[in-house]
Short mmCIF file of the C-alpha atoms (twelve columns), coordinates in Angstrom:
data_MODEL
# 
_entry.id   MODEL 
# 
loop_
_atom_site.group_PDB 
_atom_site.id 
_atom_site.type_symbol 
_atom_site.label_atom_id 
_atom_site.label_alt_id 
_atom_site.label_comp_id 
_atom_site.label_asym_id 
_atom_site.label_seq_id 
_atom_site.Cartn_x 
_atom_site.Cartn_y 
_atom_site.Cartn_z 
_atom_site.pdbx_PDB_model_num 
ATOM 1   C CA . GLU A 1   -16.077 46.032 -23.366 1 
ATOM 2   C CA . ILE A 2   -12.584 47.482 -23.653 1 
ATOM 3   C CA . ALA A 3   -11.020 44.028 -23.564 1 
ATOM 4   C CA . TYR A 4   -13.227 42.738 -26.371 1 
ATOM 5   C CA . ALA A 5   -13.267 45.791 -28.637 1 
ATOM 6   C CA . ARG A 6   -11.490 45.495 -31.986 1 
ATOM 7   C CA . THR A 7   -9.613  48.765 -31.404 1 
ATOM 8   C CA . VAL A 8   -9.495  51.065 -28.406 1 
ATOM 9   C CA . VAL A 9   -9.521  54.725 -29.395 1 
ATOM 10  C CA . SER A 10  -8.533  57.020 -26.559 1 
ATOM 11  C CA . ILE A 11  -9.034  60.736 -26.977 1 
ATOM 12  C CA . GLY A 12  -7.780  63.437 -24.667 1 
ATOM 13  C CA . MET A 13  -9.191  66.900 -24.675 1 
ATOM 14  C CA . HIS A 14  -6.423  69.492 -24.111 1 
ATOM 15  C CA . LYS A 15  -4.407  68.579 -20.993 1 
ATOM 16  C CA . SER A 16  -6.235  65.251 -20.844 1 
ATOM 17  C CA . PHE A 17  -4.315  64.020 -23.891 1 
ATOM 18  C CA . LEU A 18  -1.440  62.734 -21.743 1 
ATOM 19  C CA . PRO A 19  -3.694  60.247 -19.897 1 
ATOM 20  C CA . ALA A 20  -5.254  59.186 -23.224 1 
ATOM 21  C CA . GLN A 21  -1.804  58.585 -24.651 1 
ATOM 22  C CA . SER A 22  -0.727  56.728 -21.518 1 
ATOM 23  C CA . PHE A 23  -3.761  54.461 -21.845 1 
ATOM 24  C CA . GLN A 24  -2.877  53.787 -25.485 1 
ATOM 25  C CA . TYR A 25  0.651   52.746 -24.529 1 
ATOM 26  C CA . ASN A 26  -0.673  50.511 -21.768 1 
ATOM 27  C CA . MET A 27  -3.091  48.796 -24.164 1 
ATOM 28  C CA . LEU A 28  -0.302  48.250 -26.696 1 
ATOM 29  C CA . LYS A 29  1.776   46.578 -23.962 1 
ATOM 30  C CA . LEU A 30  -1.141  44.173 -23.561 1 
ATOM 31  C CA . ALA A 31  -1.140  43.576 -27.346 1 
ATOM 32  C CA . LYS A 32  -4.508  45.335 -27.585 1 
ATOM 33  C CA . PRO A 33  -4.850  47.439 -30.750 1 
ATOM 34  C CA . SER A 34  -5.086  51.025 -29.583 1 
ATOM 35  C CA . VAL A 35  -4.642  54.543 -30.855 1 
ATOM 36  C CA . ALA A 36  -4.699  57.935 -29.112 1 
ATOM 37  C CA . PHE A 37  -5.814  61.242 -30.550 1 
ATOM 38  C CA . SER A 38  -5.619  64.749 -29.171 1 
ATOM 39  C CA . SER A 39  -8.415  67.282 -29.397 1 
ATOM 40  C CA . ASP A 40  -6.707  68.705 -32.518 1 
ATOM 41  C CA . ASP A 41  -6.543  65.475 -34.538 1 
ATOM 42  C CA . ARG A 42  -9.588  63.625 -33.176 1 
ATOM 43  C CA . HIS A 43  -11.436 64.220 -36.443 1 
ATOM 44  C CA . GLU A 44  -9.354  61.478 -38.063 1 
ATOM 45  C CA . VAL A 45  -11.213 58.848 -36.035 1 
ATOM 46  C CA . LYS A 46  -14.164 58.904 -38.438 1 
ATOM 47  C CA . HIS A 47  -11.985 57.390 -41.185 1 
ATOM 48  C CA . PHE A 48  -11.675 53.986 -39.507 1 
ATOM 49  C CA . ILE A 49  -14.035 53.651 -36.533 1 
ATOM 50  C CA . THR A 50  -16.649 50.886 -36.527 1 
ATOM 51  C CA . LYS A 51  -19.218 49.538 -34.073 1 
ATOM 52  C CA . GLU A 52  -16.641 46.902 -33.063 1 
ATOM 53  C CA . ASP A 53  -14.376 49.607 -31.634 1 
ATOM 54  C CA . ILE A 54  -14.701 51.647 -28.475 1 
ATOM 55  C CA . ILE A 55  -13.922 55.289 -27.762 1 
ATOM 56  C CA . ILE A 56  -12.577 56.346 -24.390 1 
ATOM 57  C CA . LEU A 57  -12.882 60.093 -23.995 1 
ATOM 58  C CA . PHE A 58  -10.800 61.810 -21.314 1 
ATOM 59  C CA . THR A 59  -11.989 65.328 -20.526 1 
ATOM 60  C CA . ALA A 60  -11.774 67.222 -17.248 1 
ATOM 61  C CA . GLU A 61  -14.842 69.391 -17.827 1 
ATOM 62  C CA . GLY A 62  -16.612 67.624 -20.690 1 
ATOM 63  C CA . GLU A 63  -18.002 70.643 -22.471 1 
ATOM 64  C CA . SER A 64  -15.007 70.992 -24.796 1 
ATOM 65  C CA . ALA A 65  -15.925 67.589 -26.272 1 
ATOM 66  C CA . LYS A 66  -19.441 68.591 -27.405 1 
ATOM 67  C CA . ASP A 67  -18.530 68.869 -31.089 1 
ATOM 68  C CA . PHE A 68  -16.846 65.470 -31.074 1 
ATOM 69  C CA . ILE A 69  -19.769 63.822 -29.275 1 
ATOM 70  C CA . ASN A 70  -22.212 65.361 -31.742 1 
ATOM 71  C CA . GLU A 71  -20.385 63.595 -34.581 1 
ATOM 72  C CA . TYR A 72  -20.713 60.157 -32.933 1 
ATOM 73  C CA . LYS A 73  -23.894 60.163 -30.861 1 
ATOM 74  C CA . GLU A 74  -25.995 58.734 -33.715 1 
ATOM 75  C CA . LYS A 75  -23.418 56.167 -34.921 1 
ATOM 76  C CA . ASP A 76  -23.934 53.524 -32.237 1 
ATOM 77  C CA . ILE A 77  -20.241 53.468 -31.338 1 
ATOM 78  C CA . PRO A 78  -19.729 52.915 -27.612 1 
ATOM 79  C CA . ILE A 79  -18.181 55.863 -25.811 1 
ATOM 80  C CA . ILE A 80  -16.778 55.719 -22.309 1 
ATOM 81  C CA . LEU A 81  -16.537 59.183 -20.818 1 
ATOM 82  C CA . ILE A 82  -13.919 59.722 -18.125 1 
ATOM 83  C CA . THR A 83  -14.431 63.149 -16.614 1 
ATOM 84  C CA . MET A 84  -14.183 65.220 -13.462 1 
ATOM 85  C CA . ASN A 85  -17.463 67.002 -14.101 1 
ATOM 86  C CA . GLU A 86  -20.416 64.855 -13.051 1 
ATOM 87  C CA . LYS A 87  -22.827 67.439 -14.467 1 
ATOM 88  C CA . THR A 88  -21.428 67.617 -17.990 1 
ATOM 89  C CA . THR A 89  -24.157 67.743 -20.617 1 
ATOM 90  C CA . ILE A 90  -22.411 65.158 -22.813 1 
ATOM 91  C CA . ARG A 91  -22.798 62.384 -20.247 1 
ATOM 92  C CA . LYS A 92  -26.139 61.348 -21.730 1 
ATOM 93  C CA . TYR A 93  -24.386 60.315 -24.969 1 
ATOM 94  C CA . ALA A 94  -21.845 58.076 -23.288 1 
ATOM 95  C CA . LYS A 95  -22.528 54.400 -22.789 1 
ATOM 96  C CA . HIS A 96  -20.600 54.625 -19.531 1 
ATOM 97  C CA . MET A 97  -19.391 57.615 -17.543 1 
ATOM 98  C CA . ILE A 98  -16.661 57.490 -14.945 1 
ATOM 99  C CA . TRP A 99  -16.486 60.465 -12.626 1 
ATOM 100 C CA . LEU A 100 -13.097 61.142 -11.063 1 
ATOM 101 C CA . PRO A 101 -12.239 63.434 -8.163  1 
ATOM 102 C CA . ASN A 102 -10.203 66.587 -8.503  1 
ATOM 103 C CA . SER A 103 -9.262  69.416 -6.179  1 
ATOM 104 C CA . ARG A 104 -12.273 71.513 -7.215  1 
ATOM 105 C CA . ASN A 105 -15.013 68.884 -6.939  1 
ATOM 106 C CA . GLN A 106 -13.580 67.739 -3.596  1 
ATOM 107 C CA . ASN A 107 -13.573 71.317 -2.198  1 
ATOM 108 C CA . MET A 108 -9.812  71.393 -1.735  1 
ATOM 109 C CA . HIS A 109 -8.454  74.899 -1.551  1 
ATOM 110 C CA . LYS A 110 -5.002  73.994 -2.778  1 
ATOM 111 C CA . TYR A 111 -4.438  73.295 -6.433  1 
ATOM 112 C CA . LEU A 112 -3.602  69.754 -7.493  1 
ATOM 113 C CA . GLU A 113 -2.816  68.854 -11.096 1 
ATOM 114 C CA . ASN A 114 -5.822  67.023 -12.542 1 
ATOM 115 C CA . GLN A 115 -3.664  64.821 -14.786 1 
ATOM 116 C CA . VAL A 116 -2.487  62.941 -11.699 1 
ATOM 117 C CA . PHE A 117 -6.004  61.659 -11.022 1 
ATOM 118 C CA . PHE A 118 -6.406  60.622 -14.650 1 
ATOM 119 C CA . LEU A 119 -3.037  58.858 -14.721 1 
ATOM 120 C CA . VAL A 120 -3.702  56.889 -11.540 1 
ATOM 121 C CA . PHE A 121 -7.087  55.868 -12.928 1 
ATOM 122 C CA . VAL A 122 -5.464  54.830 -16.232 1 
ATOM 123 C CA . ASP A 123 -3.231  52.401 -14.338 1 
ATOM 124 C CA . LEU A 124 -6.193  50.981 -12.417 1 
ATOM 125 C CA . LEU A 125 -8.226  50.594 -15.602 1 
ATOM 126 C CA . THR A 126 -5.291  48.976 -17.386 1 
ATOM 127 C CA . SER A 127 -4.970  46.434 -14.598 1 
ATOM 128 C CA . TYR A 128 -8.674  45.595 -14.893 1 
ATOM 129 C CA . VAL A 129 -8.474  45.224 -18.681 1 
ATOM 130 C CA . ALA A 130 -5.398  42.995 -18.330 1 
ATOM 131 C CA . LYS A 131 -7.338  40.676 -16.016 1 
ATOM 132 C CA . GLU A 132 -10.270 40.562 -18.452 1 
ATOM 133 C CA . LEU A 133 -7.936  39.764 -21.347 1 
ATOM 134 C CA . GLU A 134 -6.356  36.992 -19.284 1 
ATOM 135 C CA . LYS A 135 -9.802  35.524 -18.557 1 
ATOM 136 C CA . GLY A 136 -10.596 35.594 -22.260 1 
ATOM 137 C CA . GLU A 137 -7.360  33.783 -23.099 1 
ATOM 138 C CA . LYS A 138 -8.097  31.086 -20.514 1 
ATOM 139 C CA . ASN A 139 -11.602 30.639 -21.937 1 
ATOM 140 C CA . ASP A 140 -10.176 30.403 -25.464 1 
ATOM 141 C CA . ASP A 141 -7.657  27.768 -24.318 1 
ATOM 142 C CA . LEU A 142 -10.417 25.799 -22.593 1 
ATOM 143 C CA . ASN A 143 -12.634 25.926 -25.694 1 
ATOM 144 C CA . GLN A 144 -9.755  24.750 -27.901 1 
ATOM 145 C CA . LEU A 145 -9.092  21.876 -25.520 1 
ATOM 146 C CA . ARG A 146 -12.769 20.900 -25.618 1 
ATOM 147 C CA . ASN A 147 -12.749 20.955 -29.417 1 
ATOM 148 C CA . VAL A 148 -9.662  18.723 -29.565 1 
ATOM 149 C CA . THR A 149 -10.927 16.200 -27.032 1 
ATOM 150 C CA . GLY A 150 -14.449 16.211 -28.434 1 
# 
């Protein structure tokens, strides 16, 4: 879905903005239209978003995104929630939810920065999207060849 969306909108709540921004940069490297918003400026999304776009919401706990989710839950715009809280109440409004580990949900007593988990996942997700985009290009080339040769 990310590979075939018109625009990828990544939103990071608080400290999760860095992974959202990293994902935006990765998508732009793949020539995929993308934009990142922080929790402060996320309200600008409503000015351009359509059903052809996709929202990727990065939030460690999920609950801080309730207001944003409430704005979009009735608009039929796909939302992918990437969170470290498998019990967040907003999960029911996401088309897909990806639950990531962190030091708390893995019962680690030492503190680890949660952004690290998000950033590693962003690279894995980027790699997957790149492969999907490559498949799409090969299919497009094959279809063009079929059209030329009849």
